[in-house]
Amino acid sequence: MIPLNDAQREAVEHRGGPLLVLAGAGSGKTRVLTARLGHMVMHGGTPAYRILAVTFTNRAAQEMRRRVAEILGADPVGLWIGTFHSLSARLLRREARLLGFTPQFTIYDEDDRLALIKRLLERGGYAPKAFPPQLIQSIISHAKNRLQTPEDLASAADDRIARAAAEIYRQLGEALRAANAMDFDDLLLHPLTLFREQPERLAFYQRRFQSILVDEFQDTNRAQYLLVSQLAQEHRELAAVGDDDQSIYGWRGADVRNMLDFQRDFPDAHLVRLEQNYRSTQVILDAANGLIAENRERLGKTLFTARAGGEPVVLVAVADERDEAEWVAREIRERAAVDHYAYGDVAVLYRTNSQSRAFEEAFRRVALPHRVVGAVSFYERREVRDLVAYLRLLANPRDDEAFLRAIQVPRRGVGLATLATVQTVAATWKRPLLETAAIADRIPDIRPQAKEALHGFAELIERLRSHVPSSTPAALLERVLQSIEYEAYLAAEGIEGAERIENVRELLAGAAEWSEEADAEDPSSPLERFLASAALASPAERDTGDAAGVSLMTVHTAKGLEWPVVILAGMEDGLFPLSRSTETAQGLEEERRLAYVGVTRARDRLYLTWARARRRGGQLLPGMPSRFLDALPAGVVDERRSSGVFGGDLPRRRPGPGTWATVPLSAPEVESQANPRYVKGERVVHRKFGSGTIRGLAGHGRDLRVMVEFDDEQIGTKQLLVAYAGLERDWEEA
């Protein structure tokens, strides 16, 4: 058995009721999860097929299954392990007909849903500037996460955008059902609907799953919480594992209160705190503990480690983002030369993606190896989406989104005007687009060549569909490639096309290597199951640059990772925390948790940087140290300044519990980045009027006025006094 400390062993061996495990950063959570699964099968008398284990990513599920297999000496056959979405899809394949779908339903990703919403808005006569499709999609998604129906959303709507979102929400549900499709949110909502309408199916799954384990419990939304809570009512062996101090996905619907309320909803729950950290030095943990202690909505724990002492946390004041990047580059090279750290041992983390540019430029100037890491899925690439659209249409001929993409790749003489006509006719006839294309000769307003192309496309799909029952996903993909001569189509694009061809071959290789756990109760075909796994694939971290170089990424992307040396850049008020987050206590606490995640990524050395000024919209804007720095214990911090900082005094610590005092600078009055100066052409947000563009400026200081052209045509252009307008920049989209 895996070696465990006392708290870990308590979490692994607990049986006979609900369990809440507070797993602090670096406390060996994965070890505990794996050991608990193995212990339940080997010593707890629970067969693998009666265990439901929910992970945050598919990659985590695969790694956990591999480790459990090592413990057991055999694959845990029948174990249901995966993300909420993948496990819900598996359940819904079995139960689809009870909800009015077929097991061949398609899973729409965010792009598919957005395209459908755009068409629904266009059909309803909604102007895209006044009713931004992405905003409408966000409102609908949040409503679904809160378990609100279209009627609930309509009754709570207090402006025309919310009312439009409620109407589009209603139409979206009808359109998805007509297409035999579900979006990501539906994968969580439909099981709840099934259990409410078919209580005998709920009872079946309650009996089936004797033990339930949920990882990253702090990141569950309301629907996910209700799902596992309902399933656990029969045996009440629900183990929730997570860290409320690392809940950083509130903007995505996660609700940290699920973890805080667990003991209220399960009053007999046993609580275990994993507080021994196996990653960081005590100095780094002292900084992390001091930072997170400022939050009020937390269950509370204090990390400790056997790694006493450690290098102090280095807090560096720099002149601007270029000076910041150059100082960081020099420090990394020095640590590599003096302390023999490899470049791959270092990560530079930041709050917003826009901050990477200065580091990339500085690192290139001095030939410092680096890689930029972003959360972009392989399956989001254009060429991959093209081919997956064909496969989706083979699996589900009612998938209109797949039809609209596939018929345009490669070009076959069917233009947008023709497609608009086909869509109108299909809606009138109440037929899917593919079926309508097959009888395009009945549509009078289409050119003969376009009718022929539509009919030919429908025949091609029908020929390919005849091979679905007897072919593997890889064989079907090869048939598609040959039938549409897709590689030749890409090759015509030159160098970029050659790179896309490599991605096509990677998709083909992935399809050939694809394997799955057999599920005798799943009526869907291998193609349908392959498409489900592709749709639900966790976003792969796309690296651009030297794989052995310094890692550059946002703090969100860094969650779950660690490095010997971490540099947390841009610690300024208005940037970290973002200015908009400070409007609510909940928003500020989530930003503090995000800073805590960044700090706890470091094993040996931690650097924090803040800039006296930072360029934004072509203008150099003054900055002030982040309020989060106030909580750092003074005894663990080594304060420095770069050689680029000169003239006047910097904010410095007051004696006492690490609070800051601002000493006047010799430069003009400094404003926070939460209230900076503006430039013509810059995008801003007004609390009441929404987004807009600055078209003119007049005056200065407290009398500065801006003329803003708002996106909402009914609001138009307004002149505002900056001191009282409450305008904000959107750092997140910078």
JSON list of N, CA, C and O in Angstrom, two decimals, residues 243-264:
[
{"chain": "A", "resi": 243, "resn": "ASP", "atom": "N", "xyz": [-10.31, 21.81, -1.87]},
{"chain": "A", "resi": 243, "resn": "ASP", "atom": "CA", "xyz": [-9.71, 22.87, -1.08]},
{"chain": "A", "resi": 243, "resn": "ASP", "atom": "C", "xyz": [-10.49, 24.15, -1.34]},
{"chain": "A", "resi": 243, "resn": "ASP", "atom": "O", "xyz": [-10.39, 24.73, -2.42]},
{"chain": "A", "resi": 244, "resn": "ASP", "atom": "N", "xyz": [-11.26, 24.58, -0.36]},
{"chain": "A", "resi": 244, "resn": "ASP", "atom": "CA", "xyz": [-12.04, 25.81, -0.54]},
{"chain": "A", "resi": 244, "resn": "ASP", "atom": "C", "xyz": [-11.14, 27.01, -0.78]},
{"chain": "A", "resi": 244, "resn": "ASP", "atom": "O", "xyz": [-11.57, 28.00, -1.38]},
{"chain": "A", "resi": 245, "resn": "ASP", "atom": "N", "xyz": [-9.88, 26.94, -0.36]},
{"chain": "A", "resi": 245, "resn": "ASP", "atom": "CA", "xyz": [-8.94, 28.05, -0.59]},
{"chain": "A", "resi": 245, "resn": "ASP", "atom": "C", "xyz": [-8.44, 28.10, -2.03]},
{"chain": "A", "resi": 245, "resn": "ASP", "atom": "O", "xyz": [-7.75, 29.05, -2.39]},
{"chain": "A", "resi": 246, "resn": "GLN", "atom": "N", "xyz": [-8.76, 27.09, -2.83]},
{"chain": "A", "resi": 246, "resn": "GLN", "atom": "CA", "xyz": [-8.34, 27.09, -4.23]},
{"chain": "A", "resi": 246, "resn": "GLN", "atom": "C", "xyz": [-9.53, 27.10, -5.18]},
{"chain": "A", "resi": 246, "resn": "GLN", "atom": "O", "xyz": [-9.43, 26.65, -6.32]},
{"chain": "A", "resi": 247, "resn": "SER", "atom": "N", "xyz": [-10.65, 27.62, -4.73]},
{"chain": "A", "resi": 247, "resn": "SER", "atom": "CA", "xyz": [-11.83, 27.75, -5.59]},
{"chain": "A", "resi": 247, "resn": "SER", "atom": "C", "xyz": [-11.69, 29.02, -6.43]},
{"chain": "A", "resi": 247, "resn": "SER", "atom": "O", "xyz": [-11.86, 30.13, -5.93]},
{"chain": "A", "resi": 248, "resn": "ILE", "atom": "N", "xyz": [-11.38, 28.86, -7.73]},
{"chain": "A", "resi": 248, "resn": "ILE", "atom": "CA", "xyz": [-11.04, 30.01, -8.57]},
{"chain": "A", "resi": 248, "resn": "ILE", "atom": "C", "xyz": [-11.85, 30.05, -9.86]},
{"chain": "A", "resi": 248, "resn": "ILE", "atom": "O", "xyz": [-11.49, 30.74, -10.81]},
{"chain": "A", "resi": 249, "resn": "TYR", "atom": "N", "xyz": [-12.96, 29.31, -9.90]},
{"chain": "A", "resi": 249, "resn": "TYR", "atom": "CA", "xyz": [-13.73, 29.25, -11.14]},
{"chain": "A", "resi": 249, "resn": "TYR", "atom": "C", "xyz": [-15.16, 29.75, -10.96]},
{"chain": "A", "resi": 249, "resn": "TYR", "atom": "O", "xyz": [-16.08, 29.28, -11.62]},
{"chain": "A", "resi": 250, "resn": "GLY", "atom": "N", "xyz": [-15.36, 30.74, -10.09]},
{"chain": "A", "resi": 250, "resn": "GLY", "atom": "CA", "xyz": [-16.69, 31.29, -9.91]},
{"chain": "A", "resi": 250, "resn": "GLY", "atom": "C", "xyz": [-17.25, 31.87, -11.19]},
{"chain": "A", "resi": 250, "resn": "GLY", "atom": "O", "xyz": [-18.45, 31.79, -11.46]},
{"chain": "A", "resi": 251, "resn": "TRP", "atom": "N", "xyz": [-16.39, 32.46, -12.02]},
{"chain": "A", "resi": 251, "resn": "TRP", "atom": "CA", "xyz": [-16.83, 33.04, -13.30]},
{"chain": "A", "resi": 251, "resn": "TRP", "atom": "C", "xyz": [-17.34, 31.96, -14.25]},
{"chain": "A", "resi": 251, "resn": "TRP", "atom": "O", "xyz": [-18.02, 32.25, -15.23]},
{"chain": "A", "resi": 252, "resn": "ARG", "atom": "N", "xyz": [-17.04, 30.70, -13.95]},
{"chain": "A", "resi": 252, "resn": "ARG", "atom": "CA", "xyz": [-17.48, 29.59, -14.80]},
{"chain": "A", "resi": 252, "resn": "ARG", "atom": "C", "xyz": [-18.65, 28.83, -14.17]},
{"chain": "A", "resi": 252, "resn": "ARG", "atom": "O", "xyz": [-19.07, 27.80, -14.67]},
{"chain": "A", "resi": 253, "resn": "GLY", "atom": "N", "xyz": [-19.18, 29.37, -13.08]},
{"chain": "A", "resi": 253, "resn": "GLY", "atom": "CA", "xyz": [-20.33, 28.74, -12.44]},
{"chain": "A", "resi": 253, "resn": "GLY", "atom": "C", "xyz": [-20.04, 27.97, -11.18]},
{"chain": "A", "resi": 253, "resn": "GLY", "atom": "O", "xyz": [-20.96, 27.54, -10.48]},
{"chain": "A", "resi": 254, "resn": "ALA", "atom": "N", "xyz": [-18.75, 27.77, -10.86]},
{"chain": "A", "resi": 254, "resn": "ALA", "atom": "CA", "xyz": [-18.40, 27.03, -9.64]},
{"chain": "A", "resi": 254, "resn": "ALA", "atom": "C", "xyz": [-18.86, 27.82, -8.42]},
{"chain": "A", "resi": 254, "resn": "ALA", "atom": "O", "xyz": [-18.83, 29.05, -8.40]},
{"chain": "A", "resi": 255, "resn": "ASP", "atom": "N", "xyz": [-19.31, 27.10, -7.40]},
{"chain": "A", "resi": 255, "resn": "ASP", "atom": "CA", "xyz": [-19.83, 27.74, -6.20]},
{"chain": "A", "resi": 255, "resn": "ASP", "atom": "C", "xyz": [-19.11, 27.17, -4.98]},
{"chain": "A", "resi": 255, "resn": "ASP", "atom": "O", "xyz": [-19.34, 26.04, -4.57]},
{"chain": "A", "resi": 256, "resn": "VAL", "atom": "N", "xyz": [-18.21, 27.98, -4.40]},
{"chain": "A", "resi": 256, "resn": "VAL", "atom": "CA", "xyz": [-17.43, 27.53, -3.25]},
{"chain": "A", "resi": 256, "resn": "VAL", "atom": "C", "xyz": [-18.33, 27.18, -2.06]},
{"chain": "A", "resi": 256, "resn": "VAL", "atom": "O", "xyz": [-17.96, 26.41, -1.18]},
{"chain": "A", "resi": 257, "resn": "ARG", "atom": "N", "xyz": [-19.56, 27.72, -2.05]},
{"chain": "A", "resi": 257, "resn": "ARG", "atom": "CA", "xyz": [-20.47, 27.42, -0.95]},
{"chain": "A", "resi": 257, "resn": "ARG", "atom": "C", "xyz": [-20.86, 25.95, -0.90]},
{"chain": "A", "resi": 257, "resn": "ARG", "atom": "O", "xyz": [-21.28, 25.45, 0.14]},
{"chain": "A", "resi": 258, "resn": "ASN", "atom": "N", "xyz": [-20.73, 25.23, -2.03]},
{"chain": "A", "resi": 258, "resn": "ASN", "atom": "CA", "xyz": [-21.01, 23.80, -2.01]},
{"chain": "A", "resi": 258, "resn": "ASN", "atom": "C", "xyz": [-20.14, 23.10, -0.98]},
{"chain": "A", "resi": 258, "resn": "ASN", "atom": "O", "xyz": [-20.58, 22.21, -0.26]},
{"chain": "A", "resi": 259, "resn": "MET", "atom": "N", "xyz": [-18.87, 23.52, -0.93]},
{"chain": "A", "resi": 259, "resn": "MET", "atom": "CA", "xyz": [-17.96, 22.90, 0.03]},
{"chain": "A", "resi": 259, "resn": "MET", "atom": "C", "xyz": [-18.23, 23.40, 1.44]},
{"chain": "A", "resi": 259, "resn": "MET", "atom": "O", "xyz": [-18.18, 22.65, 2.41]},
{"chain": "A", "resi": 260, "resn": "LEU", "atom": "N", "xyz": [-18.57, 24.68, 1.54]},
{"chain": "A", "resi": 260, "resn": "LEU", "atom": "CA", "xyz": [-18.84, 25.25, 2.86]},
{"chain": "A", "resi": 260, "resn": "LEU", "atom": "C", "xyz": [-20.13, 24.68, 3.45]},
{"chain": "A", "resi": 260, "resn": "LEU", "atom": "O", "xyz": [-20.27, 24.57, 4.68]},
{"chain": "A", "resi": 261, "resn": "ASP", "atom": "N", "xyz": [-21.09, 24.32, 2.57]},
{"chain": "A", "resi": 261, "resn": "ASP", "atom": "CA", "xyz": [-22.39, 23.82, 3.04]},
{"chain": "A", "resi": 261, "resn": "ASP", "atom": "C", "xyz": [-22.44, 22.30, 3.19]},
{"chain": "A", "resi": 261, "resn": "ASP", "atom": "O", "xyz": [-23.46, 21.76, 3.61]},
{"chain": "A", "resi": 262, "resn": "PHE", "atom": "N", "xyz": [-21.37, 21.61, 2.83]},
{"chain": "A", "resi": 262, "resn": "PHE", "atom": "CA", "xyz": [-21.40, 20.15, 2.83]},
{"chain": "A", "resi": 262, "resn": "PHE", "atom": "C", "xyz": [-21.78, 19.60, 4.20]},
{"chain": "A", "resi": 262, "resn": "PHE", "atom": "O", "xyz": [-22.61, 18.69, 4.31]},
{"chain": "A", "resi": 263, "resn": "GLN", "atom": "N", "xyz": [-21.18, 20.15, 5.25]},
{"chain": "A", "resi": 263, "resn": "GLN", "atom": "CA", "xyz": [-21.45, 19.63, 6.59]},
{"chain": "A", "resi": 263, "resn": "GLN", "atom": "C", "xyz": [-22.86, 19.96, 7.06]},
{"chain": "A", "resi": 263, "resn": "GLN", "atom": "O", "xyz": [-23.43, 19.23, 7.87]},
{"chain": "A", "resi": 264, "resn": "ARG", "atom": "N", "xyz": [-23.44, 21.03, 6.52]},
{"chain": "A", "resi": 264, "resn": "ARG", "atom": "CA", "xyz": [-24.83, 21.34, 6.85]},
{"chain": "A", "resi": 264, "resn": "ARG", "atom": "C", "xyz": [-25.77, 20.33, 6.19]},
{"chain": "A", "resi": 264, "resn": "ARG", "atom": "O", "xyz": [-26.73, 19.86, 6.81]}
]
